[in-house]
Amino acid sequence: KRLVVLVSGSGTNLQALLDAIEAQGIEAYGAEIVAVGADRDGIEGLARAERAALPTFVRRVKDYDTRDEWDAALTEAVAAYEPDLVVSAGFMKIVGKEFLARFGGRFVNTHPALLPSFPGAHGVREALAYGVKVTGCTVHFVDDGVDTGPIIAQGVVEIRDEDDESALHERIKEVERRLLVEVVGRLARNGHRIEGRKVVIP
Ligand code: GRF
């Protein structure tokens, strides 16, 4: 299966996928990353892709007159690589209806909280501020909401008294990277179907 991965930052989730495919081999893992896209330049995620000799592309919202034009450009850039699955690994933009029309149902996102709790761009900070005792990460299919699509898998992380946002996020990311690698591999090898809010991976 062909994966396109979208990033906006350090790209450690991307790196986990790259390392797993390298270690297991494309056949055994069931997928290869064919391109990496971003919404901004100069991020470590793109450097990781370049070190892996992968094609990269950047589509910045501010380069387009409207959000819909950006959405169309992103859709076209991803479609050029004919992916079977698109993975948002820390991609910090909400895609629009054209992207979802094209890739909905095969667009996976990872979020550093136990959805439906703490959706959005500050899930780690909000869980900490709320005072929950456990949080974690969620891998889900993207729908037309923000972090609201059908949940595929979740991992639990305990919050410690001494945690600040970055320490907690780092601990979540250790679980998140393993969960994403496991889920993407299963989706690639076994396929899936979505029945309402239920994801079935045979
Ligand atoms: C991940 O925790 C992701 O869930 C969140 O931002 C982080 C991205 O980390 N949206 P990285 O860029 O994969 O290192």
PDB file of C-alpha atoms and ligand atoms in Angstrom:
ATOM      1  CA  LYS A   1       0.000   0.000   0.000  1.00  0.00           C
ATOM      2  CA  ARG A   2       1.062   3.598  -0.743  1.00  0.00           C
ATOM      3  CA  LEU A   3       1.143   6.116   2.116  1.00  0.00           C
ATOM      4  CA  VAL A   4       1.352   9.890   1.951  1.00  0.00           C
ATOM      5  CA  VAL A   5       2.179  11.417   5.353  1.00  0.00           C
ATOM      6  CA  LEU A   6       1.324  15.026   6.256  1.00  0.00           C
ATOM      7  CA  VAL A   7       3.367  16.862   8.906  1.00  0.00           C
ATOM      8  CA  SER A   8       3.641  20.341  10.436  1.00  0.00           C
ATOM      9  CA  GLY A   9       6.396  19.959  12.981  1.00  0.00           C
ATOM     10  CA  SER A  10       9.156  17.682  14.315  1.00  0.00           C
ATOM     11  CA  GLY A  11       7.895  14.618  12.456  1.00  0.00           C
ATOM     12  CA  THR A  12       8.685  12.013  15.106  1.00  0.00           C
ATOM     13  CA  ASN A  13       5.522  10.108  14.196  1.00  0.00           C
ATOM     14  CA  LEU A  14       6.684  10.151  10.567  1.00  0.00           C
ATOM     15  CA  GLN A  15      10.101   8.939  11.737  1.00  0.00           C
ATOM     16  CA  ALA A  16       8.480   6.068  13.645  1.00  0.00           C
ATOM     17  CA  LEU A  17       6.708   4.966  10.461  1.00  0.00           C
ATOM     18  CA  LEU A  18       9.922   5.289   8.417  1.00  0.00           C
ATOM     19  CA  ASP A  19      11.869   3.262  11.005  1.00  0.00           C
ATOM     20  CA  ALA A  20       9.224   0.526  11.192  1.00  0.00           C
ATOM     21  CA  ILE A  21       9.098   0.138   7.398  1.00  0.00           C
ATOM     22  CA  GLU A  22      12.896   0.118   7.258  1.00  0.00           C
ATOM     23  CA  ALA A  23      13.098  -2.526   9.992  1.00  0.00           C
ATOM     24  CA  GLN A  24      10.295  -4.776   8.755  1.00  0.00           C
ATOM     25  CA  GLY A  25      10.537  -4.245   5.019  1.00  0.00           C
ATOM     26  CA  ILE A  26       7.769  -2.867   2.832  1.00  0.00           C
ATOM     27  CA  GLU A  27       6.251  -6.291   2.110  1.00  0.00           C
ATOM     28  CA  ALA A  28       6.050  -7.392   5.736  1.00  0.00           C
ATOM     29  CA  TYR A  29       4.807  -4.043   7.006  1.00  0.00           C
ATOM     30  CA  GLY A  30       2.382  -3.751   4.129  1.00  0.00           C
ATOM     31  CA  ALA A  31       3.057  -0.189   3.119  1.00  0.00           C
ATOM     32  CA  GLU A  32       5.633   2.288   1.907  1.00  0.00           C
ATOM     33  CA  ILE A  33       5.689   6.046   2.312  1.00  0.00           C
ATOM     34  CA  VAL A  34       5.691   7.539  -1.179  1.00  0.00           C
ATOM     35  CA  ALA A  35       5.687  11.255  -0.244  1.00  0.00           C
ATOM     36  CA  VAL A  36       5.579  13.654   2.694  1.00  0.00           C
ATOM     37  CA  GLY A  37       3.591  16.890   2.596  1.00  0.00           C
ATOM     38  CA  ALA A  38       3.506  19.891   4.910  1.00  0.00           C
ATOM     39  CA  ASP A  39       1.693  23.183   5.396  1.00  0.00           C
ATOM     40  CA  ARG A  40       4.923  25.054   6.081  1.00  0.00           C
ATOM     41  CA  ASP A  41       8.604  25.062   5.152  1.00  0.00           C
ATOM     42  CA  GLY A  42      11.655  24.635   7.338  1.00  0.00           C
ATOM     43  CA  ILE A  43      10.353  21.969   9.704  1.00  0.00           C
ATOM     44  CA  GLU A  44      12.202  18.914  10.947  1.00  0.00           C
ATOM     45  CA  GLY A  45       9.475  16.683   9.518  1.00  0.00           C
ATOM     46  CA  LEU A  46      10.481  17.711   5.979  1.00  0.00           C
ATOM     47  CA  ALA A  47      14.170  17.254   6.803  1.00  0.00           C
ATOM     48  CA  ARG A  48      13.407  13.705   7.960  1.00  0.00           C
ATOM     49  CA  ALA A  49      11.650  13.017   4.649  1.00  0.00           C
ATOM     50  CA  GLU A  50      14.565  14.423   2.679  1.00  0.00           C
ATOM     51  CA  ARG A  51      17.033  12.286   4.679  1.00  0.00           C
ATOM     52  CA  ALA A  52      14.895   9.286   3.664  1.00  0.00           C
ATOM     53  CA  ALA A  53      15.123  10.445   0.021  1.00  0.00           C
ATOM     54  CA  LEU A  54      11.346  10.873  -0.154  1.00  0.00           C
ATOM     55  CA  PRO A  55       9.570  13.424  -2.376  1.00  0.00           C
ATOM     56  CA  THR A  56       8.138  16.314  -0.375  1.00  0.00           C
ATOM     57  CA  PHE A  57       5.662  19.103  -1.060  1.00  0.00           C
ATOM     58  CA  VAL A  58       4.528  22.185   0.838  1.00  0.00           C
ATOM     59  CA  ARG A  59       1.171  23.918   0.449  1.00  0.00           C
ATOM     60  CA  ARG A  60       0.896  27.051   2.598  1.00  0.00           C
ATOM     61  CA  VAL A  61      -2.517  28.543   3.279  1.00  0.00           C
ATOM     62  CA  LYS A  62      -1.195  32.088   2.877  1.00  0.00           C
ATOM     63  CA  ASP A  63      -0.149  31.376  -0.729  1.00  0.00           C
ATOM     64  CA  TYR A  64      -3.818  31.063  -1.764  1.00  0.00           C
ATOM     65  CA  ASP A  65      -6.604  33.630  -1.975  1.00  0.00           C
ATOM     66  CA  THR A  66      -9.137  31.375  -0.289  1.00  0.00           C
ATOM     67  CA  ARG A  67      -9.065  28.405   2.052  1.00  0.00           C
ATOM     68  CA  ASP A  68     -10.907  26.350  -0.566  1.00  0.00           C
ATOM     69  CA  GLU A  69      -8.147  27.030  -3.089  1.00  0.00           C
ATOM     70  CA  TRP A  70      -5.586  25.811  -0.570  1.00  0.00           C
ATOM     71  CA  ASP A  71      -7.700  22.719   0.071  1.00  0.00           C
ATOM     72  CA  ALA A  72      -7.885  22.007  -3.654  1.00  0.00           C
ATOM     73  CA  ALA A  73      -4.126  22.493  -4.040  1.00  0.00           C
ATOM     74  CA  LEU A  74      -3.389  20.160  -1.119  1.00  0.00           C
ATOM     75  CA  THR A  75      -5.790  17.568  -2.540  1.00  0.00           C
ATOM     76  CA  GLU A  76      -4.088  17.729  -5.922  1.00  0.00           C
ATOM     77  CA  ALA A  77      -0.601  17.515  -4.410  1.00  0.00           C
ATOM     78  CA  VAL A  78      -1.530  14.408  -2.398  1.00  0.00           C
ATOM     79  CA  ALA A  79      -3.493  12.804  -5.259  1.00  0.00           C
ATOM     80  CA  ALA A  80      -0.439  13.057  -7.521  1.00  0.00           C
ATOM     81  CA  TYR A  81       1.129  10.229  -5.466  1.00  0.00           C
ATOM     82  CA  GLU A  82      -1.939   7.985  -5.735  1.00  0.00           C
ATOM     83  CA  PRO A  83      -1.976   7.023  -2.025  1.00  0.00           C
ATOM     84  CA  ASP A  84      -4.037   4.179  -0.618  1.00  0.00           C
ATOM     85  CA  LEU A  85      -3.904   5.839   2.829  1.00  0.00           C
ATOM     86  CA  VAL A  86      -3.104   9.386   3.919  1.00  0.00           C
ATOM     87  CA  VAL A  87      -1.717   9.841   7.432  1.00  0.00           C
ATOM     88  CA  SER A  88      -1.835  13.113   9.341  1.00  0.00           C
ATOM     89  CA  ALA A  89       1.088  12.860  11.763  1.00  0.00           C
ATOM     90  CA  GLY A  90       1.004  16.171  13.547  1.00  0.00           C
ATOM     91  CA  PHE A  91      -0.464  18.001  10.553  1.00  0.00           C
ATOM     92  CA  MET A  92      -1.976  21.120  12.078  1.00  0.00           C
ATOM     93  CA  LYS A  93      -4.497  22.204   9.476  1.00  0.00           C
ATOM     94  CA  ILE A  94      -8.169  21.264   9.088  1.00  0.00           C
ATOM     95  CA  VAL A  95      -8.705  19.927   5.567  1.00  0.00           C
ATOM     96  CA  GLY A  96     -11.759  20.962   3.553  1.00  0.00           C
ATOM     97  CA  LYS A  97     -14.520  19.248   1.670  1.00  0.00           C
ATOM     98  CA  GLU A  98     -12.550  18.589  -1.522  1.00  0.00           C
ATOM     99  CA  PHE A  99      -9.823  16.760   0.384  1.00  0.00           C
ATOM    100  CA  LEU A 100     -12.420  14.739   2.323  1.00  0.00           C
ATOM    101  CA  ALA A 101     -14.368  13.959  -0.844  1.00  0.00           C
ATOM    102  CA  ARG A 102     -11.164  12.508  -2.289  1.00  0.00           C
ATOM    103  CA  PHE A 103      -9.589  10.837   0.741  1.00  0.00           C
ATOM    104  CA  GLY A 104     -12.329  10.568   3.336  1.00  0.00           C
ATOM    105  CA  GLY A 105     -12.481   7.068   4.800  1.00  0.00           C
ATOM    106  CA  ARG A 106      -8.760   6.549   4.170  1.00  0.00           C
ATOM    107  CA  PHE A 107      -7.353   9.621   5.930  1.00  0.00           C
ATOM    108  CA  VAL A 108      -6.026   8.814   9.405  1.00  0.00           C
ATOM    109  CA  ASN A 109      -5.092  11.291  12.126  1.00  0.00           C
ATOM    110  CA  THR A 110      -3.326  10.887  15.434  1.00  0.00           C
ATOM    111  CA  HIS A 111      -4.339  13.124  18.330  1.00  0.00           C
ATOM    112  CA  PRO A 112      -2.551  13.421  21.703  1.00  0.00           C
ATOM    113  CA  ALA A 113      -5.645  12.998  23.905  1.00  0.00           C
ATOM    114  CA  LEU A 114      -8.401  10.464  24.533  1.00  0.00           C
ATOM    115  CA  LEU A 115     -11.081  11.754  22.133  1.00  0.00           C
ATOM    116  CA  PRO A 116     -13.778  12.923  22.461  1.00  0.00           C
ATOM    117  CA  SER A 117     -12.024  14.629  25.363  1.00  0.00           C
ATOM    118  CA  PHE A 118      -9.741  17.551  24.568  1.00  0.00           C
ATOM    119  CA  PRO A 119     -10.000  17.836  20.754  1.00  0.00           C
ATOM    120  CA  GLY A 120      -8.190  20.579  18.877  1.00  0.00           C
ATOM    121  CA  ALA A 121      -4.728  22.028  18.833  1.00  0.00           C
ATOM    122  CA  HIS A 122      -4.095  22.089  22.628  1.00  0.00           C
ATOM    123  CA  GLY A 123      -5.295  18.699  23.834  1.00  0.00           C
ATOM    124  CA  VAL A 124      -2.260  18.043  26.006  1.00  0.00           C
ATOM    125  CA  ARG A 125      -2.364  21.447  27.705  1.00  0.00           C
ATOM    126  CA  GLU A 126      -6.157  21.235  28.272  1.00  0.00           C
ATOM    127  CA  ALA A 127      -5.996  17.743  29.802  1.00  0.00           C
ATOM    128  CA  LEU A 128      -3.290  18.934  32.187  1.00  0.00           C
ATOM    129  CA  ALA A 129      -5.238  22.086  33.088  1.00  0.00           C
ATOM    130  CA  TYR A 130      -8.438  20.135  33.609  1.00  0.00           C
ATOM    131  CA  GLY A 131      -6.751  17.858  36.135  1.00  0.00           C
ATOM    132  CA  VAL A 132      -7.617  14.480  34.583  1.00  0.00           C
ATOM    133  CA  LYS A 133      -5.590  11.589  35.991  1.00  0.00           C
ATOM    134  CA  VAL A 134      -5.241   9.725  32.696  1.00  0.00           C
ATOM    135  CA  THR A 135      -5.013  10.992  29.153  1.00  0.00           C
ATOM    136  CA  GLY A 136      -3.445   9.418  26.088  1.00  0.00           C
ATOM    137  CA  CYS A 137      -3.697   9.377  22.325  1.00  0.00           C
ATOM    138  CA  THR A 138      -6.225   8.490  19.685  1.00  0.00           C
ATOM    139  CA  VAL A 139      -5.802   7.283  16.102  1.00  0.00           C
ATOM    140  CA  HIS A 140      -8.960   7.961  14.115  1.00  0.00           C
ATOM    141  CA  PHE A 141     -10.303   8.504  10.625  1.00  0.00           C
ATOM    142  CA  VAL A 142     -10.784  12.164   9.771  1.00  0.00           C
ATOM    143  CA  ASP A 143     -14.326  13.328   9.086  1.00  0.00           C
ATOM    144  CA  ASP A 144     -15.706  16.824   8.509  1.00  0.00           C
ATOM    145  CA  GLY A 145     -15.348  17.794  12.159  1.00  0.00           C
ATOM    146  CA  VAL A 146     -12.276  18.577  14.256  1.00  0.00           C
ATOM    147  CA  ASP A 147     -10.918  15.328  15.751  1.00  0.00           C
ATOM    148  CA  THR A 148     -14.423  13.810  15.591  1.00  0.00           C
ATOM    149  CA  GLY A 149     -14.052  10.921  13.120  1.00  0.00           C
ATOM    150  CA  PRO A 150     -14.455   7.194  13.871  1.00  0.00           C
ATOM    151  CA  ILE A 151     -11.891   5.997  16.415  1.00  0.00           C
ATOM    152  CA  ILE A 152      -9.540   3.164  15.392  1.00  0.00           C
ATOM    153  CA  ALA A 153      -7.370   2.812  18.508  1.00  0.00           C
ATOM    154  CA  GLN A 154      -6.433   4.586  21.721  1.00  0.00           C
ATOM    155  CA  GLY A 155      -3.561   4.425  24.191  1.00  0.00           C
ATOM    156  CA  VAL A 156      -3.645   5.523  27.845  1.00  0.00           C
ATOM    157  CA  VAL A 157      -1.005   7.655  29.565  1.00  0.00           C
ATOM    158  CA  GLU A 158      -1.093   8.502  33.297  1.00  0.00           C
ATOM    159  CA  ILE A 159      -0.586  12.106  34.271  1.00  0.00           C
ATOM    160  CA  ARG A 160       2.020  12.694  36.974  1.00  0.00           C
ATOM    161  CA  ASP A 161       1.933  15.487  39.574  1.00  0.00           C
ATOM    162  CA  GLU A 162       5.198  16.912  38.266  1.00  0.00           C
ATOM    163  CA  ASP A 163       4.116  16.918  34.625  1.00  0.00           C
ATOM    164  CA  ASP A 164       4.230  20.065  32.589  1.00  0.00           C
ATOM    165  CA  GLU A 165       2.863  20.198  29.032  1.00  0.00           C
ATOM    166  CA  SER A 166       6.067  19.235  27.255  1.00  0.00           C
ATOM    167  CA  ALA A 167       6.954  16.367  29.606  1.00  0.00           C
ATOM    168  CA  LEU A 168       3.431  14.965  29.322  1.00  0.00           C
ATOM    169  CA  HIS A 169       3.357  15.417  25.541  1.00  0.00           C
ATOM    170  CA  GLU A 170       6.671  13.586  25.199  1.00  0.00           C
ATOM    171  CA  ARG A 171       5.320  10.667  27.240  1.00  0.00           C
ATOM    172  CA  ILE A 172       2.144  10.634  25.154  1.00  0.00           C
ATOM    173  CA  LYS A 173       4.181  10.654  21.969  1.00  0.00           C
ATOM    174  CA  GLU A 174       6.028   7.488  23.054  1.00  0.00           C
ATOM    175  CA  VAL A 175       2.668   5.669  23.155  1.00  0.00           C
ATOM    176  CA  GLU A 176       1.327   7.508  20.122  1.00  0.00           C
ATOM    177  CA  ARG A 177       4.198   6.531  17.833  1.00  0.00           C
ATOM    178  CA  ARG A 178       3.810   2.832  18.681  1.00  0.00           C
ATOM    179  CA  LEU A 179       0.021   3.034  18.249  1.00  0.00           C
ATOM    180  CA  LEU A 180       0.257   4.800  14.882  1.00  0.00           C
ATOM    181  CA  VAL A 181       2.813   2.322  13.526  1.00  0.00           C
ATOM    182  CA  GLU A 182       0.651  -0.610  14.642  1.00  0.00           C
ATOM    183  CA  VAL A 183      -2.615   0.827  13.271  1.00  0.00           C
ATOM    184  CA  VAL A 184      -1.224   1.949   9.907  1.00  0.00           C
ATOM    185  CA  GLY A 185       0.375  -1.462   9.402  1.00  0.00           C
ATOM    186  CA  ARG A 186      -2.877  -3.278  10.178  1.00  0.00           C
ATOM    187  CA  LEU A 187      -4.891  -1.006   7.882  1.00  0.00           C
ATOM    188  CA  ALA A 188      -2.338  -1.505   5.108  1.00  0.00           C
ATOM    189  CA  ARG A 189      -2.212  -5.302   5.476  1.00  0.00           C
ATOM    190  CA  ASN A 190      -5.845  -6.089   6.277  1.00  0.00           C
ATOM    191  CA  GLY A 191      -7.887  -3.267   4.798  1.00  0.00           C
ATOM    192  CA  HIS A 192     -10.845  -1.851   6.739  1.00  0.00           C
ATOM    193  CA  ARG A 193     -14.437  -0.803   6.572  1.00  0.00           C
ATOM    194  CA  ILE A 194     -16.263   1.889   8.514  1.00  0.00           C
ATOM    195  CA  GLU A 195     -19.764   1.117   9.790  1.00  0.00           C
ATOM    196  CA  GLY A 196     -21.156   4.298  11.289  1.00  0.00           C
ATOM    197  CA  ARG A 197     -18.751   5.090  14.103  1.00  0.00           C
ATOM    198  CA  LYS A 198     -17.280   1.604  14.152  1.00  0.00           C
ATOM    199  CA  VAL A 199     -14.028   0.755  12.337  1.00  0.00           C
ATOM    200  CA  VAL A 200     -13.692  -2.899  11.333  1.00  0.00           C
ATOM    201  CA  ILE A 201     -10.218  -4.209  10.444  1.00  0.00           C
ATOM    202  CA  PRO A 202     -10.672  -7.860   9.412  1.00  0.00           C
TER     203      PRO A 202
HETATM  204  C1  GRF B   1       1.725  14.641  17.896  1.00  0.00           C
HETATM  205  O1  GRF B   1       1.559  14.411  19.287  1.00  0.00           O
HETATM  206  C2  GRF B   1       0.381  14.836  17.251  1.00  0.00           C
HETATM  207  O2  GRF B   1      -0.639  14.041  17.810  1.00  0.00           O
HETATM  208  C3  GRF B   1       0.117  16.287  17.565  1.00  0.00           C
HETATM  209  O3  GRF B   1       1.371  16.931  17.403  1.00  0.00           O
HETATM  210  C4  GRF B   1       2.392  15.981  17.637  1.00  0.00           C
HETATM  211  C5  GRF B   1       3.237  15.919  16.387  1.00  0.00           C
HETATM  212  O4  GRF B   1       4.441  15.360  16.738  1.00  0.00           O
HETATM  213  N1  GRF B   1      -0.882  16.832  16.681  1.00  0.00           N
HETATM  214  P1  GRF B   1       5.512  14.993  15.575  1.00  0.00           P
HETATM  215  O5  GRF B   1       5.536  16.170  14.617  1.00  0.00           O
HETATM  216  O6  GRF B   1       5.016  13.735  14.908  1.00  0.00           O
HETATM  217  O7  GRF B   1       6.791  14.798  16.332  1.00  0.00           O
END
